[in-house]
Short mmCIF file of C-alpha atoms in Angstrom, two decimals:
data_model
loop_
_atom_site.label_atom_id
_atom_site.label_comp_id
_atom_site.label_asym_id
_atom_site.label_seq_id
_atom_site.Cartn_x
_atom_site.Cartn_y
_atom_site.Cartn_z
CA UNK Y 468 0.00 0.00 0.00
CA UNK Y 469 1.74 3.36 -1.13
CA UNK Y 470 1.88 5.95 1.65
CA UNK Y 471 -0.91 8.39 1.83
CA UNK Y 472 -0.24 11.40 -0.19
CA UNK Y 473 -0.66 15.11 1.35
CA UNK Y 474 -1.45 17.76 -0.84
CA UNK Y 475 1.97 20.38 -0.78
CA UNK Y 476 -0.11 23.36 1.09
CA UNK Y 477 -1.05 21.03 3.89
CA UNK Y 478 2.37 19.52 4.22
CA UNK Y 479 3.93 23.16 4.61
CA UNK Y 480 0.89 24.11 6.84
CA UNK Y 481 1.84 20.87 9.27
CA UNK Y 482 5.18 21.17 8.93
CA UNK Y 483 4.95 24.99 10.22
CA UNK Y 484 2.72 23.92 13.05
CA UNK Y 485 5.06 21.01 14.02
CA UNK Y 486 7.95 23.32 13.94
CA UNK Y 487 6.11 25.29 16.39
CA UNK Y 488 5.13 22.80 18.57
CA UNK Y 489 8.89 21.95 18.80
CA UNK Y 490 9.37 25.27 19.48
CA UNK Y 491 7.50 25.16 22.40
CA UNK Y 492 9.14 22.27 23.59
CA UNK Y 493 12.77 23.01 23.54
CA UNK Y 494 12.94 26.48 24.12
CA UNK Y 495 12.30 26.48 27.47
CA UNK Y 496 15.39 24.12 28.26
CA UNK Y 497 17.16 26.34 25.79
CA UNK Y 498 16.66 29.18 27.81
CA UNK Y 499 17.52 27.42 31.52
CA UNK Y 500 20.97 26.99 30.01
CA UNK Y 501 21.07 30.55 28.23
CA UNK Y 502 20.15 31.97 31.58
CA UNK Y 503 22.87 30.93 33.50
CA UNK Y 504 26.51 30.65 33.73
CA UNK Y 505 29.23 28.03 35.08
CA UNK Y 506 29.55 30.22 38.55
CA UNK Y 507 26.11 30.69 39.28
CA UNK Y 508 25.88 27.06 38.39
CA UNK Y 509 28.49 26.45 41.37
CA UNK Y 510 27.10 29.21 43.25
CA UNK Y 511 23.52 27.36 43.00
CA UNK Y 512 24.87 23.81 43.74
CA UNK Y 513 26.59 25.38 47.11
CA UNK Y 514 23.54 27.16 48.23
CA UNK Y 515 22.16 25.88 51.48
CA UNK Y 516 18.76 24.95 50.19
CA UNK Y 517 20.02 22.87 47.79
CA UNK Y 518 21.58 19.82 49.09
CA UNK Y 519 18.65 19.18 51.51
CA UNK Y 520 16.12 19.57 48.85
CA UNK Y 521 18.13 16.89 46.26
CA UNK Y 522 18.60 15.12 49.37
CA UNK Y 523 14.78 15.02 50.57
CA UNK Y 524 13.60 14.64 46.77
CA UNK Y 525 15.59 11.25 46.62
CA UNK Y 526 15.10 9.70 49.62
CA UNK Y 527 11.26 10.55 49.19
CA UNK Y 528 11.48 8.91 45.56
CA UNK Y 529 12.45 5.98 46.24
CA UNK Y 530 10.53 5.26 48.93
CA UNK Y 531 7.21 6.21 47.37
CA UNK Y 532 9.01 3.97 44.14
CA UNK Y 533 9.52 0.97 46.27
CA UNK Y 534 5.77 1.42 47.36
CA UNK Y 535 4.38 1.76 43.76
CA UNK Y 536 6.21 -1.35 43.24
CA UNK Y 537 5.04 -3.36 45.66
CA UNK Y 538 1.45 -2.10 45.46
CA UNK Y 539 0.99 -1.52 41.79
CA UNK Y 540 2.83 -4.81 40.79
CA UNK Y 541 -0.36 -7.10 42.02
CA UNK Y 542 -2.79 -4.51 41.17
CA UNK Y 543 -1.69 -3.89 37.17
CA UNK Y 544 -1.83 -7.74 37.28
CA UNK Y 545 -5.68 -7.81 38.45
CA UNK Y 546 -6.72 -5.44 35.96
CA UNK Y 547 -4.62 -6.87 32.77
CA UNK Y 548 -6.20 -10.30 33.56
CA UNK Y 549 -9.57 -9.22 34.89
CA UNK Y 550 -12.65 -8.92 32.51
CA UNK Y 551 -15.08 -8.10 35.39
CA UNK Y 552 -17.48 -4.54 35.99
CA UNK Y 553 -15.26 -3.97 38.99
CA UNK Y 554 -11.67 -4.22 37.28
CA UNK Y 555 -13.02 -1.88 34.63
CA UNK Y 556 -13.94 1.02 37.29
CA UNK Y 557 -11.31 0.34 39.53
CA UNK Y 558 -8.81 0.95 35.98
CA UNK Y 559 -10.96 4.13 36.10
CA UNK Y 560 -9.97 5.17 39.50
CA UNK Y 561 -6.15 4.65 39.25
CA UNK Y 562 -6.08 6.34 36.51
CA UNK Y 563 -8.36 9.46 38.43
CA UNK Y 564 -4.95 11.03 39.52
CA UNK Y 565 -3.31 11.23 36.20
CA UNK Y 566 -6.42 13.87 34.59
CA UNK Y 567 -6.94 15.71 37.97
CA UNK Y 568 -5.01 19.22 39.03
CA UNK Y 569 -1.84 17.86 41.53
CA UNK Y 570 -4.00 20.59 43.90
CA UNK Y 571 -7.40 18.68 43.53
CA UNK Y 572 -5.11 15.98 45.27
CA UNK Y 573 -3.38 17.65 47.90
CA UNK Y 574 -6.56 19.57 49.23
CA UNK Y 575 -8.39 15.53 49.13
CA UNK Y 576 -5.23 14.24 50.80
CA UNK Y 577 -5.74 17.13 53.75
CA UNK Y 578 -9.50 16.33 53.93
CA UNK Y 579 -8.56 12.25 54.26
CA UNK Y 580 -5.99 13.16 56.41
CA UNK Y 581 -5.69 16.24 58.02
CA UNK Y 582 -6.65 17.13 61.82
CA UNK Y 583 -10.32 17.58 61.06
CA UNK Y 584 -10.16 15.22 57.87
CA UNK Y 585 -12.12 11.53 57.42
CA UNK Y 586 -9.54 9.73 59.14
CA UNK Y 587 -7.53 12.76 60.98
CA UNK Y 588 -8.87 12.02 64.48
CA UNK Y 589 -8.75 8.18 64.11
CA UNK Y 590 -4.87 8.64 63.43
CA UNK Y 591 -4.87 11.53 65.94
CA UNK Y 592 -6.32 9.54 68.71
CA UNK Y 593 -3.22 6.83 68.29
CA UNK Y 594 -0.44 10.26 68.20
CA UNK Y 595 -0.11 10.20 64.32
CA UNK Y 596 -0.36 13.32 62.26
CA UNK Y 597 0.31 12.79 58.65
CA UNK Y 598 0.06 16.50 57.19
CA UNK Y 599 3.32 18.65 57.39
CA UNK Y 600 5.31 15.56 57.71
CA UNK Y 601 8.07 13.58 55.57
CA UNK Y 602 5.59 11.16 55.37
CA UNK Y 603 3.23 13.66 53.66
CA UNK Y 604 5.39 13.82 51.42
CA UNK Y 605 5.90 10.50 50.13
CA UNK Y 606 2.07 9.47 50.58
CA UNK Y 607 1.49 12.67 48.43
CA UNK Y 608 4.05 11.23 45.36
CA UNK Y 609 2.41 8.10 45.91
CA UNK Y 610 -0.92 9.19 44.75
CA UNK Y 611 0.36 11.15 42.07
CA UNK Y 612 3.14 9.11 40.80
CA UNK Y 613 1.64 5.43 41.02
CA UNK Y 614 -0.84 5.25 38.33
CA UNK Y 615 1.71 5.77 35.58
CA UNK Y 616 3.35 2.47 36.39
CA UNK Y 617 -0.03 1.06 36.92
CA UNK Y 618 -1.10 1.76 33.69
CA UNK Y 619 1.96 0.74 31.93
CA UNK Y 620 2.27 -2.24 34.18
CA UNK Y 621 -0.82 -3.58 33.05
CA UNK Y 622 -0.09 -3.21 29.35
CA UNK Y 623 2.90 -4.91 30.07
CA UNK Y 624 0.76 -7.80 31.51
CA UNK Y 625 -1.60 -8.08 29.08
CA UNK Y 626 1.37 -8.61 26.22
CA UNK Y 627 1.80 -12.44 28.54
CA UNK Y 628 0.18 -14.90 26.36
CA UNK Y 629 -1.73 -17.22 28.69
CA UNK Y 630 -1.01 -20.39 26.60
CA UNK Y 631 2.72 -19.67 27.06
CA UNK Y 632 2.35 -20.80 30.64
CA UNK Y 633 0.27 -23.30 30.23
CA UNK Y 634 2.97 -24.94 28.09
CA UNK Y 635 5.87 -24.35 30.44
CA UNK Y 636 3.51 -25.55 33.11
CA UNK Y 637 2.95 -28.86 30.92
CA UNK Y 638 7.12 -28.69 30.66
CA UNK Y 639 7.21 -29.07 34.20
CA UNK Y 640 8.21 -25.77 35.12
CA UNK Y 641 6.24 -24.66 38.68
CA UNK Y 642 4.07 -21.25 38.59
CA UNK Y 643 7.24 -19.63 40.19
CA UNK Y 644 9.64 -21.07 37.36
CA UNK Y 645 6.74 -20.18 34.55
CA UNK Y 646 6.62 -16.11 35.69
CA UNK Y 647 10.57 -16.17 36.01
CA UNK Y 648 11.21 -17.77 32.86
CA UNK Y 649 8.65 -16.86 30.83
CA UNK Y 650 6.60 -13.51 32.00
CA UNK Y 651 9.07 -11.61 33.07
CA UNK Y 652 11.10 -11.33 30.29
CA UNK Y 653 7.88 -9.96 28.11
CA UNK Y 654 6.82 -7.72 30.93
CA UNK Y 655 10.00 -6.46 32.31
CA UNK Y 656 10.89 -3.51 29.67
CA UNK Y 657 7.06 -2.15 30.54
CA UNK Y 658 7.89 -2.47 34.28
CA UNK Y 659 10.79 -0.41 34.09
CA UNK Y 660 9.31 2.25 31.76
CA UNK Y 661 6.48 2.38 34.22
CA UNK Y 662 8.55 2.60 37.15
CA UNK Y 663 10.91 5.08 35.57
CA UNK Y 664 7.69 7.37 34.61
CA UNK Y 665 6.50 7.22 37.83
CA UNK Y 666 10.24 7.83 39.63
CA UNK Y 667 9.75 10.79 37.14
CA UNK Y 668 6.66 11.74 38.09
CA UNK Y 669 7.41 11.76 41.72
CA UNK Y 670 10.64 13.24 41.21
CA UNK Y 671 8.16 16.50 39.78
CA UNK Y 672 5.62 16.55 41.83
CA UNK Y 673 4.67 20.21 43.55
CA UNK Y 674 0.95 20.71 43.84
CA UNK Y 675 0.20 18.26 45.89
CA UNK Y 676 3.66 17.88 48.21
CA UNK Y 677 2.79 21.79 48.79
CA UNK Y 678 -0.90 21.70 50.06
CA UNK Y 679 -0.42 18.92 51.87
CA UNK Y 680 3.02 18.61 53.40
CA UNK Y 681 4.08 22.28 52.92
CA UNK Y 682 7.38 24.15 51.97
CA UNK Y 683 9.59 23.15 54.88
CA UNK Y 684 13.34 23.10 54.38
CA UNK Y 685 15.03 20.35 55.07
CA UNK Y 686 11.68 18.41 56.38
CA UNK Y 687 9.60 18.68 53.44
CA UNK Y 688 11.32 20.91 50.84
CA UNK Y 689 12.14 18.75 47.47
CA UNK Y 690 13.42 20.16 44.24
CA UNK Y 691 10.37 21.82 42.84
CA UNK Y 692 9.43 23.67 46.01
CA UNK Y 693 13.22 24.64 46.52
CA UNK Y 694 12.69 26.24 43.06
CA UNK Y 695 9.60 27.82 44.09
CA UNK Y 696 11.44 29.03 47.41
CA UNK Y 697 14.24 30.36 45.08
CA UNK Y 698 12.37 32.22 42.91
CA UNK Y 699 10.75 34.74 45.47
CA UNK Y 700 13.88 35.83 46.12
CA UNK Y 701 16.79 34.85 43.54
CA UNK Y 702 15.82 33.82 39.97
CA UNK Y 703 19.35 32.82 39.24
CA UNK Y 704 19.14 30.25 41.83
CA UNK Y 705 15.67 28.70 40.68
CA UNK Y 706 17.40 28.64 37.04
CA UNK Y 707 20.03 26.54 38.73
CA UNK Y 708 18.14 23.84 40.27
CA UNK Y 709 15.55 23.57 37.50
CA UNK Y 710 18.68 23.50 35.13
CA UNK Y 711 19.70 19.90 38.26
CA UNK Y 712 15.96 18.67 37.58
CA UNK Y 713 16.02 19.23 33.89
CA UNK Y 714 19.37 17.23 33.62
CA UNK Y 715 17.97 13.85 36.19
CA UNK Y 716 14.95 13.92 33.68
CA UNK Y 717 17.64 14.44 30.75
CA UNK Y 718 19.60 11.56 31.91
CA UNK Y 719 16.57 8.99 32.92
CA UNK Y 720 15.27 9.46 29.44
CA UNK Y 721 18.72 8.60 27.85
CA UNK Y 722 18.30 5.56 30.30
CA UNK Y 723 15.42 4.66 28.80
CA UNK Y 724 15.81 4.92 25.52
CA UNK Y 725 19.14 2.91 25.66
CA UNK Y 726 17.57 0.04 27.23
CA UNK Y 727 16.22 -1.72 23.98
CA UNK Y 728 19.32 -1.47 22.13
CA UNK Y 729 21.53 -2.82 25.12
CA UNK Y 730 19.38 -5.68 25.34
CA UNK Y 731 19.45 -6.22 21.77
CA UNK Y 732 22.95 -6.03 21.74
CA UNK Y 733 23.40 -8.69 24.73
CA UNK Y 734 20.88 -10.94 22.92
CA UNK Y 735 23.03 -10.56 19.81
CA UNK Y 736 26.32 -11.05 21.68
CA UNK Y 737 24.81 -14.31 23.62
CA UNK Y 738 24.09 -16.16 20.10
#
């Protein structure tokens, strides 16, 4: 089948608006690294809010990572191999936090959780508070972060062909050996795009961390409300540590996209 054929005018007409979409895209990053200089890089990196905030913005990460994990893993597994009513909302509700405003989730998080939220005075009655806390924090990534593994998770799932483990079932292989051996290597590049979206994700997240756990240096202070911090008083400085953010999400999406062709590569060395 030839390719479809696009009048000239149209083709100049997309092409323009393409351009400008790409436009859109880089310049900003163009303009972080336009704006700022090799000393007020190492003036930014030196600054006293910025160590803590990487520091925080880590640690929270990869704990709210390693809970995605261990939550999503089981869930995205329900929905790829449910059919039922109930899988089919519940797919609706993870996916609730990817459409709605960060701040629709950090004001819901405060009225779950806060001091005269659904279930403050239940955790206030055994001496937990959750708002304002490092744990706010994480439980506010979390929400936010988890559904993009979820989703891609479960696409990952649903690529498993059930008869495949039937067969290495019939081959003697146990349910343990069959999900090793077989599932896991078909799933396992969607796992770790999912879990890198969501480390991402996390890694970005503002509205939410802000409403509900505040702007707290050193307690609950990551990267993007440093940079908010920073730029009431020093744009310079904000340029820097977006300039730090822009380069982790720089380097995770070389990560990524060298992951297929180092695979391929080891396949093609093992033969």
């Amino acid at each position: 089948m030839s390719p479809l054929r696009i009048p000239g005018p149209m083709r100049l007409v997309g092409a323009s608006l393409a351009g400008l979409l790409l436009v859109c895209l880089v310049l900003p990053l163009v303009a972080l690294g336009w704006s700022s200089s090799i000393d007020a890089l190492a003036a930014g990196l030196a600054h006293p809010l910025f160590a803590p905030a990487l520091w925080l913005s880590l640690q929270t990460t990869l704990v709210s990572l390693a809970l995605t994990l261990l939550m999503g893993t089981p869930l995205a597994w329900w929905l790829a191999s449910s059919r039922s009513r109930l899988s089919q909302v519940v797919a609706v509700l993870v996916d609730l936090p990817i459409v709605i405003p960060p701040a629709v989730v950090g004001v819901g998080l405060l009225a779950s959780f806060g001091r005269q939220g659904l279930l403050g005075p239940a955790l206030a009655s055994l001496g937990l508070s959750l708002p304002f806390s490092r744990a706010a924090v994480i439980l506010a990534q979390l929400v936010v972060a988890s559904p993009f593994y979820v989703q891609a998770a479960a696409n990952a799932f649903r690529k498993v062909e059930p008869d495949t483990l039937i067969v290495a079932r019939s081959l003697g292989a146990s349910p343990a050996e069959a999900l090793w051996r077989v599932a896991l290597p078909v799933v396992a590049p969607g796992l770790v795009a999912g879990a890198s979206l969501a480390w991402a994700r996390a890694v970005g997240e503002f509205g939410a961390t802000l409403l509900f756990a505040g702007n707290m240096q050193g307690k609950t202070q990551t990267m993007p409300l440093a940079i908010f911090r920073a730029l009431e008083t020093d744009v310079a400085l904000a340029v820097v540590f977006s300039l730090v953010l822009a380069a982790m999400g720089a380097v995770l999406l070389a990560a990524m996209r060298a992951g297929p062709r180092l695979r391929a590569l080891a396949r093609g060395q093992g033969r």
